[in-house]
Amino acid sequence: MKAEILAVGTELLLGDIVNTNAQYIARRLADLGISVYHHSVVGDNPERLKDAYELAFKRADLVITTGGLGPTKDDLTKEIAAEYFNKELVVDEESMKKIEEYSKRNNRPVLESNKKQAYMPKGCIILKNDHGSAPGCIIEDKGKILIMMPGPPREMKPMFENYAVPYLEKFSDGVLVSRVLRVLGLGESEMEDRVKDIIDSQDNPTVAPYVKDGEATLRITSKANIKEEAVKLLVPMESNIRERLGDYIYGVDDTTIEEVVAKLLIDKNLTIATAESCTGGLIASKLINYPGISSVFMEGVVSYSNDAKVKRLGVKKETLDKYGAVSKETAEEMAVGIAKTAGTDIGISVTGIAGPDGGTAEKPVGLVYVGLYIKGSVKTKKLNFWGDRQNIRNRTAISALDWLRREIK
Amino acid sequence: MKAEILAVGTELLLGDIVNTNAQYIARRLADLGISVYHHSVVGDNPERLKDAYELAFKRADLVITTGGLGPTKDDLTKEIAAEYFNKELVVDEESMKKIEEYSKRNNRPVLESNKKQAYMPKGCIILKNDHGSAPGCIIEDKGKILIMMPGPPREMKPMFENYAVPYLEKFSDGVLVSRVLRVLGLGESEMEDRVKDIIDSQDNPTVAPYVKDGEATLRITSKANIKEEAVKLLVPMESNIRERLGDYIYGVDDTTIEEVVAKLLIDKNLTIATAESCTGGLIASKLINYPGISSVFMEGVVSYSNDAKVKRLGVKKETLDKYGAVSKETAEEMAVGIAKTAGTDIGISVTGIAGPDGGTAEKPVGLVYVGLYIKGSVKTKKLNFWGDRQNIRNRTAISALDWLRREIK
């Protein structure tokens, strides 16, 4: 089966946003063994959209669209598709009910423009939208398949995974199995050096490195007629790589470092509190994104001012005067202080210079100290980053969490 | 002039990388007033690449490609273009010299595959690559223009800016001026209802609404022969929209709500402290992303447990028992408590149910209370969101900051 990905939206054509949806869908279709030869983007224009359908169905059996399902009159993907396939648009009662309930809950009237989202091509398969109001749908006709999904990635991705992928599995041409190994604490070249011979001699499975925002990944992909065979090919390759990268690998696939750490804390029933300066709540916020964290995460302090460090955490004024707020000593007292005042097993602290100002020759922008108190003993770690403020703060949070992972593992 | 962006590369088709080049070029072409109606992606396949050229030149006068100029035998963009335009590939001496020097500097032999990069379509305009070995080029023929650039963004962007843009300026069909108005606190349909007649009757300037993660934007774009004229067209339209949307508009272009709030706090010299439950440090973290915030941001508490609310913020145990942690009363005491203990002018608090568990019929997932203490007086606000945990937390943080903005403005 040949597929084509068609993104609809003038905001894409104008370069207001990046077409990350195409990448996501392309990768998942590759996993399913469905070949993709073209991606296209077209604006919210009836004639060009119709031409785009015609062209796509000339080249492919399956066309997947994203975008243009919203309430505004610019949103035309569904309307033009209905025209193309000569189908009437009819109310989908369940979708209409959902839209009405949503408006009610928000004390808003149900506008005509909202209702438009519940009109679907007659006879189509509805794809539920669990994260927004515009449902997607599948039209099967003339030996062709059209799958339409909303544009916002956080609506599109779960819809695709939960409702489109199960539908598509029957068209899968052989099976691809992929596994992404997630690596922290090793630079890109260092990681590549360790697995270079594997990458150079790859065939099936293939191994692809990728680096983004201080984190590296290795994607292993194997192909076979059935899933079991593909997994059999993948497993020894994964073991081989794991032997070389050891516990630099913190997780697989879509796992995040905060998820790994949160799970470890919950499993081991270790309570935690955070004391953050330059990261300003980023570590707490990442951990709290994990549902169920409330059983172990007790509290956090964003001790941005020196006053707060003294008052909330019991950092000694002399320490601040003698060593400065960004120092090993302050990080240590912050970690002990937050654990003691919160009564937790673990206290993790961060103090650093995120820039762009505030750096000196001795303490440059990017210098960060992390403190880690675990049940009576405390350690600190000095880190150096470069990049802009946001980048430094984010890398600091990730590195601190990764250090915590290794210490409690 | 109509243009089309064509990205070449199997790694894009497979979803290994995101096509950020298309966004970059699209935005710059919009700045130049060159219309783009299609973006496409095609793999490193001779037949499909040739078809892609044919299609693109049928639809457009100018085609800009990225990718496929490298040394490997998969890189075919230039070769197929030469074939399409019936041009010979000839050595460009300067490019060859550069490749030889580059190899010498890196103590590498000059491979045949490297030399391939210096063969260019006869009569083309060479675009220097200041950040890599593959030059780009411009072919002018049959009334059409083809601009080919390398795929890596750090090579493509400077080449485009320094060599392609000066070439393209002569085709600039007038000047486009854009302004994005950023809106918070109004739903997408509500916003559209207020400006519907403007959108319906738009011509020059055009007005395009867009919504993402609870935030809405309106892009106004005007076109004229010179910039001053375009600005003159834009200004009254902006005023007209501002009259209808009032202070729901919090900023323009790339401004973020945290930036607006941080600037307001600094300008008015209002000190602030945060007390967060479900947002878990997100509000603090957003504010702290603004450089210079340290003069007004004093501290934050992530009072996730009830204990922390009592101990750190002085919330009364009776309040928690009687009304619960997620209540108007608790939000109020949190806001007062953080301001009092931190000694700040402003205390902002959040308590809510981010889910996926913990909701009841009375207090469903997505229910959030925000408390706002400003110099002696305190208010609370009840909010309802839907979506996943991350989304609820993020929208809560943005709404809380937006409320703060309106109160201190």
PDB file of C-alpha atoms in Angstrom, chain A residues 257-272 286-298 345-346 404 408-409, chain B residues 304 357 389:
ATOM      1  CA  ILE A 257      13.720  11.267  32.329  1.00  0.00           C
ATOM      2  CA  GLU A 258      11.132  12.733  34.733  1.00  0.00           C
ATOM      3  CA  GLU A 259       8.897   9.736  34.151  1.00  0.00           C
ATOM      4  CA  VAL A 260      11.745   7.309  34.889  1.00  0.00           C
ATOM      5  CA  VAL A 261      12.670   9.184  38.058  1.00  0.00           C
ATOM      6  CA  ALA A 262       9.051   9.547  39.217  1.00  0.00           C
ATOM      7  CA  LYS A 263       8.465   5.815  38.768  1.00  0.00           C
ATOM      8  CA  LEU A 264      11.660   4.953  40.647  1.00  0.00           C
ATOM      9  CA  LEU A 265      10.678   7.227  43.536  1.00  0.00           C
ATOM     10  CA  ILE A 266       7.192   5.728  43.737  1.00  0.00           C
ATOM     11  CA  ASP A 267       8.458   2.133  43.425  1.00  0.00           C
ATOM     12  CA  LYS A 268      11.040   2.607  46.136  1.00  0.00           C
ATOM     13  CA  ASN A 269       8.674   4.764  48.186  1.00  0.00           C
ATOM     14  CA  LEU A 270      11.249   7.527  48.518  1.00  0.00           C
ATOM     15  CA  THR A 271       9.762  10.906  49.379  1.00  0.00           C
ATOM     16  CA  ILE A 272      11.283  13.976  47.762  1.00  0.00           C
ATOM     17  CA  LYS A 286       8.621  18.078  35.457  1.00  0.00           C
ATOM     18  CA  LEU A 287       8.170  15.585  38.292  1.00  0.00           C
ATOM     19  CA  ILE A 288       4.638  16.776  38.975  1.00  0.00           C
ATOM     20  CA  ASN A 289       3.708  16.116  35.397  1.00  0.00           C
ATOM     21  CA  TYR A 290       3.756  12.432  36.340  1.00  0.00           C
ATOM     22  CA  PRO A 291       0.315  11.314  37.562  1.00  0.00           C
ATOM     23  CA  GLY A 292       0.499   9.671  40.978  1.00  0.00           C
ATOM     24  CA  ILE A 293       3.594  11.579  42.025  1.00  0.00           C
ATOM     25  CA  SER A 294       1.662  13.026  44.992  1.00  0.00           C
ATOM     26  CA  SER A 295       2.461   9.945  47.085  1.00  0.00           C
ATOM     27  CA  VAL A 296       6.172  10.867  47.117  1.00  0.00           C
ATOM     28  CA  PHE A 297       6.544  14.495  46.025  1.00  0.00           C
ATOM     29  CA  MET A 298       5.932  16.612  49.110  1.00  0.00           C
ATOM     30  CA  ASP A 345      14.042  11.075  52.244  1.00  0.00           C
ATOM     31  CA  ILE A 346      15.502  13.043  49.356  1.00  0.00           C
ATOM     32  CA  LEU A 404      19.128  11.434  40.865  1.00  0.00           C
ATOM     33  CA  ILE A 408      18.632   5.788  43.570  1.00  0.00           C
ATOM     34  CA  LYS A 409      18.561   3.091  40.896  1.00  0.00           C
TER      35      LYS A 409
ATOM     36  CA  TYR B 304       1.940  19.902  46.772  1.00  0.00           C
ATOM     37  CA  ASP B 357      -7.332  10.682  38.636  1.00  0.00           C
ATOM     38  CA  ARG B 389      -2.670  16.519  32.747  1.00  0.00           C
TER      39      ARG B 389
END
